[in-house]
Amino acid sequence: MTALPPDPNAVIVTPGQMYQEVQHLSRLVSRMDGKLDGILADNREMKGDLTDHEARLRALELGETERQRRDEARLAALETRRWPLPTIGAVTGVAGVATAVVALFVR
């Protein structure tokens, strides 16, 4: 077999250069892996926050928070105490009309 003459445009890559390139790529992949781990950790944290926010929103929509329960109880108590006011107003009006009629006939 005859050896080919060297090509002046040929690129020769030595095993040492290949080893250095593989080592460089290994370091880059390791850095990317570390960054991905950080992104995944942040994603898990955001997912937990989102779950918490969703639970709180559902509680607000359903009226299940402590403050909403307390406000509902206060409102019910106020409505219970308020019912005699229209009745008292009607009785006062009737008493006023009766007084006016009596005063009219007494003269």
PDB file of N, CA and C in Angstrom, residues 72-87:
ATOM      1  N   GLU A  72     -70.154  37.018  58.527  1.00  0.00           N
ATOM      2  CA  GLU A  72     -71.497  36.468  58.320  1.00  0.00           C
ATOM      3  C   GLU A  72     -72.264  36.390  59.637  1.00  0.00           C
ATOM      4  N   ALA A  73     -71.576  35.990  60.700  1.00  0.00           N
ATOM      5  CA  ALA A  73     -72.229  35.914  62.013  1.00  0.00           C
ATOM      6  C   ALA A  73     -72.646  37.307  62.482  1.00  0.00           C
ATOM      7  N   ARG A  74     -71.773  38.304  62.280  1.00  0.00           N
ATOM      8  CA  ARG A  74     -72.109  39.676  62.676  1.00  0.00           C
ATOM      9  C   ARG A  74     -73.297  40.198  61.878  1.00  0.00           C
ATOM     10  N   LEU A  75     -73.310  39.917  60.586  1.00  0.00           N
ATOM     11  CA  LEU A  75     -74.400  40.369  59.737  1.00  0.00           C
ATOM     12  C   LEU A  75     -75.723  39.721  60.149  1.00  0.00           C
ATOM     13  N   ALA A  76     -75.673  38.427  60.434  1.00  0.00           N
ATOM     14  CA  ALA A  76     -76.887  37.737  60.884  1.00  0.00           C
ATOM     15  C   ALA A  76     -77.388  38.334  62.200  1.00  0.00           C
ATOM     16  N   ALA A  77     -76.469  38.644  63.123  1.00  0.00           N
ATOM     17  CA  ALA A  77     -76.870  39.237  64.402  1.00  0.00           C
ATOM     18  C   ALA A  77     -77.481  40.618  64.194  1.00  0.00           C
ATOM     19  N   LEU A  78     -76.899  41.411  63.294  1.00  0.00           N
ATOM     20  CA  LEU A  78     -77.460  42.735  63.017  1.00  0.00           C
ATOM     21  C   LEU A  78     -78.839  42.639  62.369  1.00  0.00           C
ATOM     22  N   GLU A  79     -78.999  41.692  61.464  1.00  0.00           N
ATOM     23  CA  GLU A  79     -80.306  41.527  60.826  1.00  0.00           C
ATOM     24  C   GLU A  79     -81.360  41.069  61.834  1.00  0.00           C
ATOM     25  N   THR A  80     -80.954  40.249  62.781  1.00  0.00           N
ATOM     26  CA  THR A  80     -81.889  39.770  63.796  1.00  0.00           C
ATOM     27  C   THR A  80     -82.354  40.927  64.678  1.00  0.00           C
ATOM     28  N   ARG A  81     -81.451  41.819  65.028  1.00  0.00           N
ATOM     29  CA  ARG A  81     -81.809  42.949  65.884  1.00  0.00           C
ATOM     30  C   ARG A  81     -82.550  44.036  65.127  1.00  0.00           C
ATOM     31  N   ARG A  82     -82.454  44.044  63.829  1.00  0.00           N
ATOM     32  CA  ARG A  82     -83.038  45.117  63.048  1.00  0.00           C
ATOM     33  C   ARG A  82     -84.535  44.932  62.800  1.00  0.00           C
ATOM     34  N   TRP A  83     -85.072  43.752  62.903  1.00  0.00           N
ATOM     35  CA  TRP A  83     -86.462  43.494  62.502  1.00  0.00           C
ATOM     36  C   TRP A  83     -87.500  44.339  63.230  1.00  0.00           C
ATOM     37  N   PRO A  84     -87.332  44.718  64.516  1.00  0.00           N
ATOM     38  CA  PRO A  84     -88.394  45.511  65.142  1.00  0.00           C
ATOM     39  C   PRO A  84     -88.441  46.968  64.676  1.00  0.00           C
ATOM     40  N   LEU A  85     -87.413  47.474  64.045  1.00  0.00           N
ATOM     41  CA  LEU A  85     -87.411  48.889  63.655  1.00  0.00           C
ATOM     42  C   LEU A  85     -88.553  49.237  62.700  1.00  0.00           C
ATOM     43  N   PRO A  86     -88.821  48.500  61.649  1.00  0.00           N
ATOM     44  CA  PRO A  86     -89.978  48.855  60.801  1.00  0.00           C
ATOM     45  C   PRO A  86     -91.301  48.727  61.549  1.00  0.00           C
ATOM     46  N   THR A  87     -91.393  47.743  62.422  1.00  0.00           N
ATOM     47  CA  THR A  87     -92.620  47.565  63.200  1.00  0.00           C
ATOM     48  C   THR A  87     -92.828  48.749  64.133  1.00  0.00           C
TER      49      THR A  87
END
